[in-house]
Coordinates of C-alpha atoms (C1' of nucleotides) in Angstrom, one line a residue:
Chain W
M1274 CA 0.0 0.2 0.5
P1275 CA 1.8 3.5 -1.2
E1276 CA 3.1 4.9 1.9
L1277 CA 6.4 7.4 1.2
P1278 CA 8.5 5.0 -0.4
E1279 CA 6.0 3.9 -2.3
V1280 CA 4.9 7.1 -3.1
E1281 CA 9.0 9.1 -3.7
S1282 CA 9.9 5.7 -6.2
L1283 CA 7.0 6.8 -7.3
R1284 CA 8.4 10.3 -8.4
L1285 CA 11.5 9.1 -8.9
S1286 CA 10.7 7.1 -11.9
L1287 CA 8.1 9.9 -12.9
L1288 CA 11.0 12.5 -12.9
P1289 CA 11.1 12.3 -17.9
L1290 CA 8.5 14.5 -17.4
V1291 CA 10.0 18.0 -15.5
G1292 CA 10.4 20.0 -19.2
R1293 CA 7.1 18.3 -20.7
R1294 CA 4.7 19.2 -22.2
I1295 CA 0.4 18.8 -21.6
A1296 CA -0.7 18.4 -24.3
S1297 CA -4.3 17.6 -23.5
V1298 CA -6.0 15.6 -21.0
R1299 CA -9.4 13.4 -20.4
L1300 CA -10.7 12.9 -17.3
H1301 CA -13.0 9.4 -17.2
R1302 CA -13.9 10.4 -13.5
A1303 CA -15.1 13.4 -12.0
D1304 CA -15.4 12.3 -8.3
I1305 CA -11.8 12.1 -8.4
V1306 CA -10.7 15.6 -8.5
T1307 CA -10.8 17.9 -6.7
S1308 CA -11.0 21.2 -7.3
H1309 CA -9.1 23.7 -5.0
D1310 CA -12.3 26.1 -5.7
G1311 CA -15.1 24.0 -5.5
S1312 CA -15.8 24.5 -8.8
T1313 CA -16.1 22.0 -12.1
I1314 CA -13.3 20.4 -13.4
R1315 CA -11.7 21.9 -16.6
P1316 CA -9.0 20.6 -18.4
R1317 CA -6.4 23.5 -16.9
H1318 CA -7.3 22.2 -14.1
L1319 CA -5.7 18.9 -14.3
L1320 CA -3.0 21.1 -15.6
A1321 CA -3.9 20.8 -19.4
G1322 CA -1.6 23.2 -21.7
A1323 CA 0.8 23.0 -19.0
T1324 CA 4.9 22.4 -18.8
V1325 CA 5.6 20.1 -16.0
T1326 CA 8.7 21.7 -14.1
E1327 CA 8.8 20.0 -11.1
L1328 CA 8.1 16.9 -8.7
R1329 CA 7.5 17.4 -5.2
R1330 CA 7.2 14.8 -2.1
R1331 CA 5.5 15.4 1.2
G1332 CA 4.7 12.1 3.0
K1333 CA 2.6 10.0 0.7
Q1334 CA 1.4 13.0 -1.2
L1335 CA 2.8 13.6 -4.5
A1336 CA 2.9 17.5 -6.3
I1337 CA 3.1 18.1 -10.3
L1338 CA 4.5 21.5 -10.4
A1339 CA 3.8 23.5 -13.8
G1340 CA 5.2 26.6 -15.3
D1341 CA 3.1 28.4 -14.9
G1342 CA 2.2 27.8 -11.1
R1343 CA -0.8 25.6 -10.9
V1344 CA -0.2 22.3 -9.2
L1345 CA -1.9 19.0 -9.6
I1346 CA -2.0 17.1 -6.5
V1347 CA -1.9 12.7 -6.6
H1348 CA -2.5 10.5 -3.7
L1349 CA -2.6 7.4 -4.2
G1350 CA -4.0 5.8 -1.2
M1351 CA -4.0 3.1 -1.1
S1352 CA -5.2 1.0 -5.2
G1353 CA -3.4 4.3 -6.8
Q1354 CA -1.0 3.9 -9.0
L1355 CA 0.6 6.4 -11.7
F1356 CA 1.9 5.4 -15.3
L1357 CA 4.2 7.1 -18.1
V1358 CA 3.6 4.8 -21.4
P1359 CA 5.4 5.7 -24.1
A1360 CA 3.9 6.6 -27.8
G1361 CA 2.4 3.6 -29.7
G1362 CA 2.8 1.8 -25.7
R1363 CA -0.2 -1.1 -24.4
L1364 CA -1.4 -0.3 -21.1
S1365 CA -0.9 -3.2 -18.8
K1366 CA -4.6 -2.9 -17.1
A1367 CA -6.6 -0.7 -18.3
D1368 CA -9.9 -1.3 -15.8
H1369 CA -10.5 1.5 -13.7
I1370 CA -7.9 4.7 -15.8
H1371 CA -9.6 7.3 -14.3
S1372 CA -7.4 10.2 -15.8
T1373 CA -5.2 10.4 -18.8
W1374 CA -3.3 12.9 -19.5
S1375 CA -1.5 13.1 -23.1
L1376 CA 2.3 14.6 -24.1
D1377 CA 3.1 17.2 -27.4
G1378 CA 5.2 13.4 -29.3
R1379 CA 2.3 10.8 -27.8
D1380 CA 4.0 9.6 -24.8
R1381 CA 0.5 9.3 -21.8
L1382 CA -0.3 9.5 -18.4
F1383 CA -1.9 7.7 -17.2
F1384 CA -3.8 7.7 -12.4
R1385 CA -5.2 4.3 -12.2
D1386 CA -7.5 3.7 -9.3
P1387 CA -9.7 0.5 -8.6
R1388 CA -11.1 1.2 -4.5
R1389 CA -10.8 4.3 -5.4
F1390 CA -9.1 5.5 -2.5
G1391 CA -6.6 7.9 -3.9
G1392 CA -7.9 11.8 -5.6
L1393 CA -5.8 14.1 -7.6
W1394 CA -6.2 17.6 -5.4
T1395 CA -5.9 20.9 -8.1
L1396 CA -4.5 24.3 -6.8
P1397 CA -3.9 27.3 -8.4
T1398 CA -0.7 28.5 -7.4
L1399 CA 2.6 27.1 -5.1
D1400 CA 1.9 29.2 -2.1
A1401 CA -1.8 27.3 -1.8
L1402 CA 0.6 23.8 -2.0
N1403 CA 2.3 25.5 0.8
E1404 CA -0.9 26.3 2.7
R1405 CA -1.8 22.8 2.5
W1406 CA 0.4 20.6 3.0
S1407 CA 1.9 22.6 6.4
A1408 CA -1.2 20.4 7.7
L1409 CA 1.4 17.7 8.0
G1410 CA 4.3 17.5 9.5
P1411 CA 7.2 17.3 8.3
D1412 CA 8.3 14.6 6.1
A1413 CA 9.1 11.2 7.5
L1414 CA 12.7 11.2 5.3
E1415 CA 13.0 14.2 8.0
V1416 CA 12.3 13.0 11.0
S1417 CA 13.7 13.5 14.5
G1418 CA 13.8 12.4 18.4
P1419 CA 13.2 16.4 19.2
I1420 CA 9.6 16.2 16.9
L1421 CA 8.6 12.3 17.7
A1422 CA 9.2 13.7 21.7
A1423 CA 7.3 17.4 21.0
A1424 CA 4.0 14.8 20.0
A1425 CA 5.0 12.1 22.1
Q1426 CA 4.9 13.9 25.8
T1427 CA 1.8 15.5 25.9
S1428 CA -0.3 12.6 23.9
Q1429 CA -1.6 9.0 25.8
R1430 CA -2.1 7.2 22.1
A1431 CA -0.2 4.5 21.8
I1432 CA 3.3 4.7 20.0
K1433 CA 1.7 3.9 16.8
A1434 CA -1.5 5.5 16.8
L1435 CA 1.6 8.5 16.5
L1436 CA 3.2 6.9 13.7
L1437 CA 1.0 7.0 11.1
D1438 CA -0.8 10.4 12.5
Q1439 CA 0.4 12.5 9.0
T1440 CA -0.3 15.9 11.5
V1441 CA 2.1 14.7 13.1
L1442 CA 4.8 13.6 10.9
A1443 CA 4.0 12.5 7.6
G1444 CA 4.9 8.9 5.3
V1445 CA 4.5 6.5 7.3
G1446 CA 1.3 3.7 7.0
N1447 CA 0.9 0.6 8.8
I1448 CA 4.1 -1.7 6.7
Y1449 CA 6.5 0.6 8.2
A1450 CA 5.7 2.1 11.3
D1451 CA 5.1 -2.0 12.6
E1452 CA 8.9 -1.8 10.8
S1453 CA 9.9 1.3 12.4
L1454 CA 9.0 -0.3 15.7
F1455 CA 10.7 -3.2 15.4
L1456 CA 14.0 -1.9 14.4
S1457 CA 13.7 -0.5 17.5
G1458 CA 12.8 -3.0 20.5
I1459 CA 9.3 -0.4 21.1
R1460 CA 6.7 -2.4 21.7
P1461 CA 3.3 -0.3 19.0
G1462 CA 1.5 -0.9 22.3
R1463 CA 3.2 1.7 24.0
R1464 CA 1.9 4.4 25.3
S1465 CA 3.7 7.5 23.8
D1466 CA 4.4 10.5 26.7
R1467 CA 6.1 6.8 28.5
L1468 CA 8.6 6.8 26.2
S1469 CA 12.3 7.6 26.8
L1470 CA 13.7 10.4 24.5
P1471 CA 16.4 7.8 24.1
E1472 CA 13.4 5.8 22.6
L1473 CA 12.6 7.7 20.9
D1474 CA 15.5 8.8 19.2
I1475 CA 16.3 5.4 18.7
L1476 CA 12.6 5.4 17.5
A1477 CA 13.0 8.4 15.2
K1478 CA 16.4 6.6 13.7
A1479 CA 14.9 3.7 12.8
V1480 CA 12.1 5.5 10.8
R1481 CA 14.7 7.6 9.1
T1482 CA 16.5 3.5 8.8
V1483 CA 13.3 1.8 7.2
L1484 CA 12.3 4.3 4.9
R1485 CA 15.5 4.9 2.7
G1486 CA 15.7 0.9 2.2
A1487 CA 12.3 0.5 1.2
I1488 CA 12.9 3.8 -1.2
R1489 CA 16.7 2.0 -2.3
A1490 CA 14.5 -1.5 -2.4
G1491 CA 12.0 0.8 -5.4
G1492 CA 9.3 0.3 -2.7
S1493 CA 7.0 -3.0 -1.5
T1494 CA 4.7 -4.4 -3.3
L1495 CA 2.3 -6.5 -1.9
R1496 CA -0.4 -6.6 -4.2
D1497 CA -0.4 -4.1 -7.1
Y1498 CA 2.2 -1.3 -5.9
A1499 CA 4.3 0.0 -9.4
N1500 CA 6.4 2.3 -10.9
A1501 CA 5.3 4.7 -13.6
S1502 CA 7.0 2.3 -15.8
G1503 CA 5.3 -0.7 -14.2
E1504 CA 8.2 -2.4 -11.9
A1505 CA 7.6 -3.7 -8.8
G1506 CA 9.3 -2.8 -5.3
T1507 CA 12.0 -6.0 -4.0
A1508 CA 11.4 -4.1 -0.3
Q1509 CA 8.6 -6.1 1.0
Q1510 CA 11.5 -9.5 0.9
S1511 CA 13.2 -7.0 3.6
H1512 CA 9.7 -7.5 6.6
A1513 CA 10.7 -8.1 9.4
V1514 CA 7.1 -8.0 10.8
Y1515 CA 4.7 -6.9 8.7
G1516 CA 1.8 -10.0 7.2
L1517 CA 4.4 -11.9 10.0
A1518 CA 2.1 -12.4 12.7
A1519 CA 2.3 -16.5 13.6
T1520 CA 5.5 -16.9 12.2
P1521 CA 9.0 -17.1 14.5
C1522 CA 10.9 -13.4 14.6
A1523 CA 13.7 -13.8 12.5
V1524 CA 16.3 -12.5 14.7
C1525 CA 15.5 -14.9 17.8
G1526 CA 12.3 -17.1 17.1
T1527 CA 9.9 -16.2 19.6
I1528 CA 6.9 -16.5 17.5
L1529 CA 5.8 -12.9 16.0
V1530 CA 2.0 -11.7 17.2
G1531 CA -0.8 -10.5 15.9
S1532 CA -2.7 -7.2 17.4
V1533 CA -5.1 -4.7 16.0
I1534 CA -3.6 -1.0 18.0
A1535 CA -5.2 2.2 16.3
Q1536 CA -8.1 0.2 13.6
R1537 CA -4.6 -1.7 12.2
T1538 CA -2.7 -5.3 12.0
T1539 CA -0.6 -4.9 13.8
V1540 CA 2.9 -7.7 14.1
H1541 CA 6.2 -7.7 16.8
C1542 CA 7.8 -9.2 19.0
P1543 CA 7.4 -9.9 21.9
Q1544 CA 11.0 -10.8 22.5
C1545 CA 12.3 -8.3 20.9
Q1546 CA 10.5 -5.7 21.4
R1547 CA 10.0 -4.2 25.0
Chain L
dA1205 C1' -9.5 18.6 22.2
dA1206 C1' -8.2 14.7 22.3
dC1207 C1' -9.2 10.6 21.2
dA1208 C1' -12.3 6.2 19.2
dC1209 C1' -14.7 4.4 15.7
dC1210 C1' -17.2 4.3 10.5
dG1211 C1' -17.7 4.1 6.2
dC1212 C1' -15.3 4.3 1.6
dC1213 C1' -14.1 0.7 -2.3
dT1214 C1' -12.5 -3.4 -5.0
dG1215 C1' -9.9 -7.9 -5.5
dA1216 C1' -7.5 -11.8 -3.3
dG1217 C1' -8.3 -15.5 -0.5
dC1218 C1' -11.0 -19.1 2.0
dG1219 C1' -14.5 -22.7 3.0
dC1220 C1' -18.1 -25.1 1.4
Chain P
dT491 C1' -16.7 -24.6 -10.6
dG492 C1' -18.6 -20.3 -8.2
dC493 C1' -20.9 -18.3 -4.5
dG494 C1' -20.9 -15.4 -0.6
dC495 C1' -18.4 -14.0 2.8
dT496 C1' -14.2 -11.2 5.2
dC497 C1' -9.7 -9.3 5.0
dA498 C1' -6.8 -5.0 4.2
dG499 C1' -5.9 0.4 5.0
dG500 C1' -5.7 6.4 3.9
dC501 C1' -8.0 9.1 5.3
dG502 C1' -12.4 12.7 5.5
dG503 C1' -15.7 12.8 8.9
dT504 C1' -18.9 11.7 13.1
dG505 C1' -19.4 10.1 17.9
dT506 C1' -17.4 11.0 22.6

DNA sequence: AACACCGCCTGAGCGC
DNA sequence: TGCGCTCAGGCGGTGT
């Protein structure tokens, strides 16, 4: 499920878009787009006629910046995908395509999202993007002990719930929350305000390490994730706990325990995590 | 105010 | 073979 490493891998694979002009846009499902001013979606909202100048990411959100200042945010939700298909190329999965951008040179970009938890958000300016993203916590690649501490010390929630809160830090979802807690040796159900500062330092470092490693592996592909070229990631091969409940811990052999925390399936090692 | 919880949505996987 | 059920989870809205 697309979290920070998957969105970053997607962003990197989409970089060939930079400098390209969007000749036309076809929107096949209007209800996947939210316009900044509530107006009816027009092709220009979706960057028709503009040249892509930059691809930015904050947490799990991807922003396509255009030369005239317009911005389009893409959120993948659970099953969203962007595919960049060369002229004459075919799309392997052509169902649930909600929007199609035709580039000069006839290459095409597709947004596909079967479950429609994701979507597109139009913004008029870079200022509007910055304002929208100011509601998010710092990008999880930049998380530090003090950043975690600022939120943790005043919260009685489980530490896993804190990691999943995008206003605390942006980019961690269920997979990398469990993996980061395992690497840091902290139980996911621990109360946030009962973690020590050294523990929060260790946790912040674990989050950065886990996310960086997953980016290097091109993200985790559990079922659907693929980058813009359709390539799967391999980070799932390194998962230590996610999806591995009732199997032996690779470190100590203790059977991993499954539970539900913050309404999310959770797996931890009762021996390695305290 | 802080936090819990629901519902959205589809396809995979399962049991029968 | 095929049906119906359960599960997966990001996130906005609502409830406590």
